[in-house]
Coordinates of C-alpha atoms in Angstrom, one line a residue:
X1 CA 25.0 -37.7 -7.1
X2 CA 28.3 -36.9 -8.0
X3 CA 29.3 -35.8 -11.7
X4 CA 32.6 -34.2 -13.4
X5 CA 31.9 -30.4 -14.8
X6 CA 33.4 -28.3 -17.0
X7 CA 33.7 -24.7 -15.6
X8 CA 36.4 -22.8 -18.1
X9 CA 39.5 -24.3 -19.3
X10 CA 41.7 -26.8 -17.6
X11 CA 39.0 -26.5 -15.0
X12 CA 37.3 -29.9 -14.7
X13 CA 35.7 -30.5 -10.7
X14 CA 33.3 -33.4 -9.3
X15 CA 30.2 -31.9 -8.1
X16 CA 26.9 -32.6 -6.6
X17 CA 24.2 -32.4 -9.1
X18 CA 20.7 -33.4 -8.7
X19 CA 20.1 -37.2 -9.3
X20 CA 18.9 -38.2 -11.9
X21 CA 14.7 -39.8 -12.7
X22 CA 12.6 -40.6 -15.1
X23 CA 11.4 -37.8 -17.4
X24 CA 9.6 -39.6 -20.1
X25 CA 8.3 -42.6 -20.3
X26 CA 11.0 -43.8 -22.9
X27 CA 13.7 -43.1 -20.4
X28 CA 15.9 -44.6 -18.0
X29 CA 18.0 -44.5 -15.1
X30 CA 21.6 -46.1 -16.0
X31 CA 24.2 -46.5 -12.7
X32 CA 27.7 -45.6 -14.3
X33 CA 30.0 -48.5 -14.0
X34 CA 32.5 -47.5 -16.0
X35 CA 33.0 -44.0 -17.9
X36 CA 36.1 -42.8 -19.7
X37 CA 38.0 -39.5 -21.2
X38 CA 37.6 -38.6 -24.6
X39 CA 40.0 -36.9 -26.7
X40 CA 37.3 -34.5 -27.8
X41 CA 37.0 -33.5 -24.4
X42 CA 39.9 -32.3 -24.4
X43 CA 39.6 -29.7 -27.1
X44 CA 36.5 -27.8 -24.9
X45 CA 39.2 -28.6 -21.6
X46 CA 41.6 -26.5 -23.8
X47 CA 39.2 -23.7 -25.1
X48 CA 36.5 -23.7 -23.0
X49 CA 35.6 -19.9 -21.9
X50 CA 34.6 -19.1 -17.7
X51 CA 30.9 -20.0 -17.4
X52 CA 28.7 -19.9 -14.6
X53 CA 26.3 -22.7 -16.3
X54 CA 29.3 -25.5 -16.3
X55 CA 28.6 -28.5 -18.3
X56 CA 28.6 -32.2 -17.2
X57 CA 31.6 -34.0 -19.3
X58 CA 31.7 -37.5 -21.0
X59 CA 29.3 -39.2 -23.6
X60 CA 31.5 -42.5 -23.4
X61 CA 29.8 -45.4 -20.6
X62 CA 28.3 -48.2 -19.1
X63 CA 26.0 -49.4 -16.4
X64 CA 23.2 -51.2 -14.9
X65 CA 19.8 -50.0 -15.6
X66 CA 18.4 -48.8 -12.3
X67 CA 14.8 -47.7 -13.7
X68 CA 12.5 -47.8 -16.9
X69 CA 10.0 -45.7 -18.1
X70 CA 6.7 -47.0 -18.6
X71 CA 6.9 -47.2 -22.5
X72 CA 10.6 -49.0 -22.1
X73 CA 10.7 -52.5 -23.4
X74 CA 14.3 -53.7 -24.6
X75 CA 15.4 -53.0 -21.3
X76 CA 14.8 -53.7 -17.4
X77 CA 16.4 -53.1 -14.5
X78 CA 19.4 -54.8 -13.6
X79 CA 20.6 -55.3 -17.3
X80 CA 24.0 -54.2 -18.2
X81 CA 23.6 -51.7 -21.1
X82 CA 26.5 -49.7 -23.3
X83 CA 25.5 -46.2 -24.7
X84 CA 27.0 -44.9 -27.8
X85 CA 27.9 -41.3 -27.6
X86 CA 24.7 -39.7 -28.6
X87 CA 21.7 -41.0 -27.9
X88 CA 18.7 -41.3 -30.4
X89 CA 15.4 -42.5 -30.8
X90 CA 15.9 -45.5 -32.8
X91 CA 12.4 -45.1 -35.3
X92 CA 13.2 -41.8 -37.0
X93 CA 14.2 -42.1 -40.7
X94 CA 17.7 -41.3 -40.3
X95 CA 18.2 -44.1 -37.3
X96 CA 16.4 -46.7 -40.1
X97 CA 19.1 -45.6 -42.4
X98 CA 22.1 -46.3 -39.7
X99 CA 22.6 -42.6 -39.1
X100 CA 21.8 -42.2 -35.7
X101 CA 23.6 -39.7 -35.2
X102 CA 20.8 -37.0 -36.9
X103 CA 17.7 -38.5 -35.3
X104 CA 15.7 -36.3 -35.3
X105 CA 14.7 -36.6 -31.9
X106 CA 18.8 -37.3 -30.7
X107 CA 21.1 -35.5 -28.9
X108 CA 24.3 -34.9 -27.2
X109 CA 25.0 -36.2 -23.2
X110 CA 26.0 -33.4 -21.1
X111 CA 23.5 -30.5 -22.4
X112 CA 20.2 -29.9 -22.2
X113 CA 18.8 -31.1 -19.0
X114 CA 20.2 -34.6 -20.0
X115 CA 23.3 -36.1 -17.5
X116 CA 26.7 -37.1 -19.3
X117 CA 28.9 -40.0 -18.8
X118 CA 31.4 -38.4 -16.2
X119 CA 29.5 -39.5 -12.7
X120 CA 27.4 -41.9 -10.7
X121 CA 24.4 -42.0 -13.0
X122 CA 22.6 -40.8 -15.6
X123 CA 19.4 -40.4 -17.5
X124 CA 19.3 -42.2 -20.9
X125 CA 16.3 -40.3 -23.0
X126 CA 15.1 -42.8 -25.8
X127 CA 16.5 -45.9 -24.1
X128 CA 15.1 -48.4 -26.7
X129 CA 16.9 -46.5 -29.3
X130 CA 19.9 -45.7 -27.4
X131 CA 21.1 -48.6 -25.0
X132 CA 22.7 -52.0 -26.2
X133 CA 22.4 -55.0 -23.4
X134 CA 25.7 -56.7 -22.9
X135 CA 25.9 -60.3 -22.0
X136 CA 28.4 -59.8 -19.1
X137 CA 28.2 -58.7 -15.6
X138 CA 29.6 -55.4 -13.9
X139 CA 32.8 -57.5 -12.8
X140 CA 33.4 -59.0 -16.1
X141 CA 37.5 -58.5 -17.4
X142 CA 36.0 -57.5 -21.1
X143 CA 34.2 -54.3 -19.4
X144 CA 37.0 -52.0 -21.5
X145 CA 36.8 -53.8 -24.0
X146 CA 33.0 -53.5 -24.5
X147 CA 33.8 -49.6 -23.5
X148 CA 35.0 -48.9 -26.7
X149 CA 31.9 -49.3 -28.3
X150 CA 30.6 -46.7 -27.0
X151 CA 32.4 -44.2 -29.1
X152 CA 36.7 -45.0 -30.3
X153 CA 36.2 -48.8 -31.6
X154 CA 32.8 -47.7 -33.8
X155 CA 34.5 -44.1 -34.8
X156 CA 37.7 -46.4 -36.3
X157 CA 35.0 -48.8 -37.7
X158 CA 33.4 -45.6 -39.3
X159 CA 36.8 -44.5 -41.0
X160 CA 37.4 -48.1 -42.3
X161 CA 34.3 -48.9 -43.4
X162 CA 33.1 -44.8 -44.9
X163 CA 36.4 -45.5 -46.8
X164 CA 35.1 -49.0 -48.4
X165 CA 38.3 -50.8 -47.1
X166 CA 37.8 -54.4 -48.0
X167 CA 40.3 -57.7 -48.6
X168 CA 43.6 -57.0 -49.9
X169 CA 43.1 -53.4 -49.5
X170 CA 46.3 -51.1 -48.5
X171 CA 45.2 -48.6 -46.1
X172 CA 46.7 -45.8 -43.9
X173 CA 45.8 -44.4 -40.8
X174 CA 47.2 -40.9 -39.5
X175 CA 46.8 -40.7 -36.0
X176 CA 48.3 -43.2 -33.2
X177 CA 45.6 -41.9 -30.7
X178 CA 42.6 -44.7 -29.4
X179 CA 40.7 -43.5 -32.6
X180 CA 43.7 -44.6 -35.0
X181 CA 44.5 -47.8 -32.9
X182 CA 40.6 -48.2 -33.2
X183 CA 41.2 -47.7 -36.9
X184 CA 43.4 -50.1 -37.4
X185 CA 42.0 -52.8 -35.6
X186 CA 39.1 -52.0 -37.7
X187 CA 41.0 -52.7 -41.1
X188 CA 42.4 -55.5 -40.3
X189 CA 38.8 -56.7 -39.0
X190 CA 37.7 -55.8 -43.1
X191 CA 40.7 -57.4 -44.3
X192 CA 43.2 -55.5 -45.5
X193 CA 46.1 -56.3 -46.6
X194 CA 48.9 -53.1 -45.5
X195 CA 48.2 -50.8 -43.1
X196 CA 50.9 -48.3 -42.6
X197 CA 50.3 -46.5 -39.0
X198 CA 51.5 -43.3 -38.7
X199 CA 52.2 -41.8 -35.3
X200 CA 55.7 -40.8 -33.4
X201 CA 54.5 -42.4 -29.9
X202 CA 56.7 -45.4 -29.9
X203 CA 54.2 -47.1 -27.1
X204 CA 51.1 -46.2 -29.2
X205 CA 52.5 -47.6 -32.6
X206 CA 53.9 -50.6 -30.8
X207 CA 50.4 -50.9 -29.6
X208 CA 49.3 -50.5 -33.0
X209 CA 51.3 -53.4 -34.3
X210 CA 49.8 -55.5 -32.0
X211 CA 46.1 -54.9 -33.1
X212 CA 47.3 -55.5 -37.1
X213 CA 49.7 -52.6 -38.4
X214 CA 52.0 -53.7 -40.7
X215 CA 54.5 -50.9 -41.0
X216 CA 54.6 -47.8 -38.4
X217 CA 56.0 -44.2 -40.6
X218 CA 57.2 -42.0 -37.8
X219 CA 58.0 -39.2 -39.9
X220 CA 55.2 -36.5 -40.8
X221 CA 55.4 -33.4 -43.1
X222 CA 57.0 -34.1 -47.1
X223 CA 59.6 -36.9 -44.9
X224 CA 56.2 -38.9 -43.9
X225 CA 54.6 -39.0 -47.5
X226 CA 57.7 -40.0 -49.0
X227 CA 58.4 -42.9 -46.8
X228 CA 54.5 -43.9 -47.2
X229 CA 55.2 -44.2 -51.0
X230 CA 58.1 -46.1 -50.7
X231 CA 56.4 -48.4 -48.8
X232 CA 53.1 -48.5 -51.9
X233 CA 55.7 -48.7 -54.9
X234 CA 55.5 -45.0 -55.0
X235 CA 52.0 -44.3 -55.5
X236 CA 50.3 -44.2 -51.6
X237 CA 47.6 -45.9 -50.5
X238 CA 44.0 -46.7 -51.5
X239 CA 42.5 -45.9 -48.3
X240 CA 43.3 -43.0 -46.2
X241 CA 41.9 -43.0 -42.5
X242 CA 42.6 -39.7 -40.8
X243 CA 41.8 -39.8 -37.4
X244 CA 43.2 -36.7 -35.8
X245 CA 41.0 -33.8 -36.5
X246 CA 43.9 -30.9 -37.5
X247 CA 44.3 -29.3 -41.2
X248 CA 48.3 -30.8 -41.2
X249 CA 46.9 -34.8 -40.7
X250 CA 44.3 -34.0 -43.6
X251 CA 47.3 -32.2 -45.9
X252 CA 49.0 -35.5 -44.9
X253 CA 46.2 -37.9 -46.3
X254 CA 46.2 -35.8 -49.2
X255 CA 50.2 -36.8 -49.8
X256 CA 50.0 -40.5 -49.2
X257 CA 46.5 -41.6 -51.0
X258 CA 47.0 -43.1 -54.4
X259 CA 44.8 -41.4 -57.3
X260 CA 41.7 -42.7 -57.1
X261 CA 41.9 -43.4 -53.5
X262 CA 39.4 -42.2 -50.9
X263 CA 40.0 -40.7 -47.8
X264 CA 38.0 -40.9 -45.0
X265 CA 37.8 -38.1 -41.7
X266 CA 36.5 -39.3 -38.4
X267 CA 38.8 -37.0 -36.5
X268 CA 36.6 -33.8 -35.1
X269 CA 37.9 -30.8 -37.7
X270 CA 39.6 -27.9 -35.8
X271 CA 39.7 -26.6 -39.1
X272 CA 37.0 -24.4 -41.0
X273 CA 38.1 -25.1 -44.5
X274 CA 39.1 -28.3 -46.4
X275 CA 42.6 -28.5 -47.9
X276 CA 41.8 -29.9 -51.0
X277 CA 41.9 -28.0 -54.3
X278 CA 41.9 -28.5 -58.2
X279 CA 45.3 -30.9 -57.4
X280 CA 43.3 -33.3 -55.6
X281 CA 40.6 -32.8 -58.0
X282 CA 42.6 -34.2 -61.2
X283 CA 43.6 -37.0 -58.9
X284 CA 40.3 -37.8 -58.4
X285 CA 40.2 -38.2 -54.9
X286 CA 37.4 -38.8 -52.6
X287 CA 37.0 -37.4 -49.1
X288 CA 34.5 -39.0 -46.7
X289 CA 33.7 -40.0 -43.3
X290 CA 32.3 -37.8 -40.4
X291 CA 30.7 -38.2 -36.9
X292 CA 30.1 -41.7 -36.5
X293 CA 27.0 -42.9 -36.0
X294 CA 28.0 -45.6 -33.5
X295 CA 24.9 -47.1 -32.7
X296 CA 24.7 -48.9 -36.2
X297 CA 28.3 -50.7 -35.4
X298 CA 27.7 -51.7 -31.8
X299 CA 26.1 -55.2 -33.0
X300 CA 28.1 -55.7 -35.6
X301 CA 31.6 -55.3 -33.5
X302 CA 30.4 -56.8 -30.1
X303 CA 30.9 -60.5 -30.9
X304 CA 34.2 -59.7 -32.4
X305 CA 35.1 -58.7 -28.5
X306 CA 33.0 -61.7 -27.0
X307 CA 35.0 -64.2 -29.2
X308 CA 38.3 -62.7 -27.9
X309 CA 38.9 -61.7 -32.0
X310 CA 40.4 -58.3 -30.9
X311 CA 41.2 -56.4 -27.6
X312 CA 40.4 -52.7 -28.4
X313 CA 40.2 -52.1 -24.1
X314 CA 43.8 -52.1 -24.4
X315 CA 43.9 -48.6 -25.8
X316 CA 43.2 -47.4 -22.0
X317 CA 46.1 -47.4 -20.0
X318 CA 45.2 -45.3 -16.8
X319 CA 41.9 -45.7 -14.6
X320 CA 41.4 -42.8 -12.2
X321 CA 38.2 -43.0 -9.5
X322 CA 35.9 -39.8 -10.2
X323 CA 37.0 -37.9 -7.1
X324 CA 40.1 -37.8 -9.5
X325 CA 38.6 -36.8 -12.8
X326 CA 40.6 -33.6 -13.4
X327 CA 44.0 -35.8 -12.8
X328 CA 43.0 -37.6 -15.8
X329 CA 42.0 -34.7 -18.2
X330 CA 45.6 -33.7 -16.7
X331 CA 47.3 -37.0 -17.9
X332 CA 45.4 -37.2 -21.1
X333 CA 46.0 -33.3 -22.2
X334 CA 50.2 -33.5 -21.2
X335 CA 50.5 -37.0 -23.4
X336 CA 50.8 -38.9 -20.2
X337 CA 48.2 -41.5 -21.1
X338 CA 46.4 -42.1 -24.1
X339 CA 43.1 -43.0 -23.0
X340 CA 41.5 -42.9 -19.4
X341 CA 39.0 -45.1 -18.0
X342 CA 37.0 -42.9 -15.2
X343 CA 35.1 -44.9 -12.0
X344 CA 32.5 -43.6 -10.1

């Protein structure tokens, strides 16, 4: 089959790879509809040193199951499935606890022997634990939609709900990527009451009103946390989502949260130390969040889609066949799109 590896920075090329079978008799075979481009891809497609072992990309799809393992049973072939960005076992004792993502028996698409979500097809290990069946078929218009649950609508859902936003709350989100639209949508789904968006994308934050942001702060730095607090009565915001990963958007939660307030970090840290010292301490603040164990929300957020509720597909705005993967990471990694839906 064909599949999109990474050989060394801002060198991403569609190979042939061995296709994939069944390992284990908890696996399956899943045909890719419908993959997509992450923006943590695009920190290895920045950083990534020459290899001569390159990795399959993507942890972000859905597909028809093509074949089960013998021990399979939530499952058959021909369903329509979504994965969430890890795959997991479903039993262990952090899965029963909602936090798939340290099963025990988990792991990561892409690495170890296991297919990722950039190609034709791939081999789902744990598929009981792992795949979710949707009730649409592969031609259905809500197939971006449901794509999001696979990782930026559950990571958003993680921020919103890690932070304990809940009715009336006033929130902020830092970050007009698909996470932070993802975000939003997500308070608005627990009821908030303000959500101030910040981001300097004019599209994105449009966007962004449109899924429930009431107020869109442009301005970052000392600028952005004063114009956050003028908006909050001069003391900031409750709930802080940060949902971009760098040490300046977690400095920036720290400005606009009120005392007492909570922040919460779903963006991958490119950062090896937290920003937050004894000032942040008398204010009491809490910091929060992390990888987000999107298996536990996929349930939970699917009929909010299948009731038309919320649109969260429209955070993709360019679709590339897989022959064309590397134009993608291109568009993606020069700001050209936000988020890119990839078809094999």
């Amino acid at each position: 089959m064909r599949a999109a590896l990474l050989h060394q920075a801002g060198d991403v090329r569609v190979e042939d790879v061995t296709d994939p079978k069944i390992q284990q008799p908890t696996d399956a075979v899943v045909r890719i509809v419908m993959g997509c481009i992450c923006g943590s891809d695009l920190w290895p497609y920045k950083s990534a040193p020459p290899t001569d072992h390159p990795r399959q990309m993507g942890h972000e799809f859905i597909g028809v199951v093509e074949e089960t393992g013998s021990q399979v049973t939530s499952v058959k072939a021909g369903d329509m499935v979504v994965a969430p960005f890890t795959y997991s076992d479903g039993t262990c004792e952090y899965c029963r606890h909602g936090l798939h993502t340290s099963c025990v028996h988990g792991g990561q698409w892409g690495i170890h022997g296991v297919d990722g979500g950039q190609g034709q097809a791939t081999r789902v290990p744990h598929a009981d634990g792992t795949l979710v069946v949707l009730p649409v078929g592969e031609d259905s218009d809500l197939l971006p939609d449901l794509l999001t649950l696979s990782d930026v609508l559950c990571t958003g859902y993680h921020a919103a709900r890690t932070a304990g936003v809940a009715a009336g709350d006033r929130v902020t989100v830092i970050g007009d990527g698909a996470v932070g639209l993802s975000a939003v949508i997500a308070a608005k789904l627990l009821g908030a009451e303000q959500i101030i968006l910040m981001g300097r994308h004019t599209a994105r934050t449009d966007l962004g009103r449109d899924f429930g942001a009431t107020d869109v702060v442009a301005a970052r730095g000392e600028e952005g946390v004063a114009a956050v607090h003028e908006l909050t009565g001069g003391r900031g915001t409750e709930r802080v989502l940060e949902c971009v990963g760098l040490k300046d958007a977690l400095l920036q939660s720290a400005g606009v949260v009120r005392d007492g307030g909570v922040i919460s970090r779903v963006g991958a840290p490119q950062y090896a130390e937290v920003p937050l010292g004894f000032p942040e301490f008398l204010r009491n603040v809490t910091l929060t969040g992390g990888v987000a164990p999107a298996r536990a929300y996929i349930e939970d957020l699917m009929p909010h889609i299948l009731a038309g509720d919320i649109h969260p597909g429209r955070v993709f705005d360019r679709t590339v066949p897989l022959e064309d993967v590397a134009e993608g990471y291109r568009l993606m990694n020069d700001r050209e799109a936000l988020k890119v839906i990839v078809r094999p």
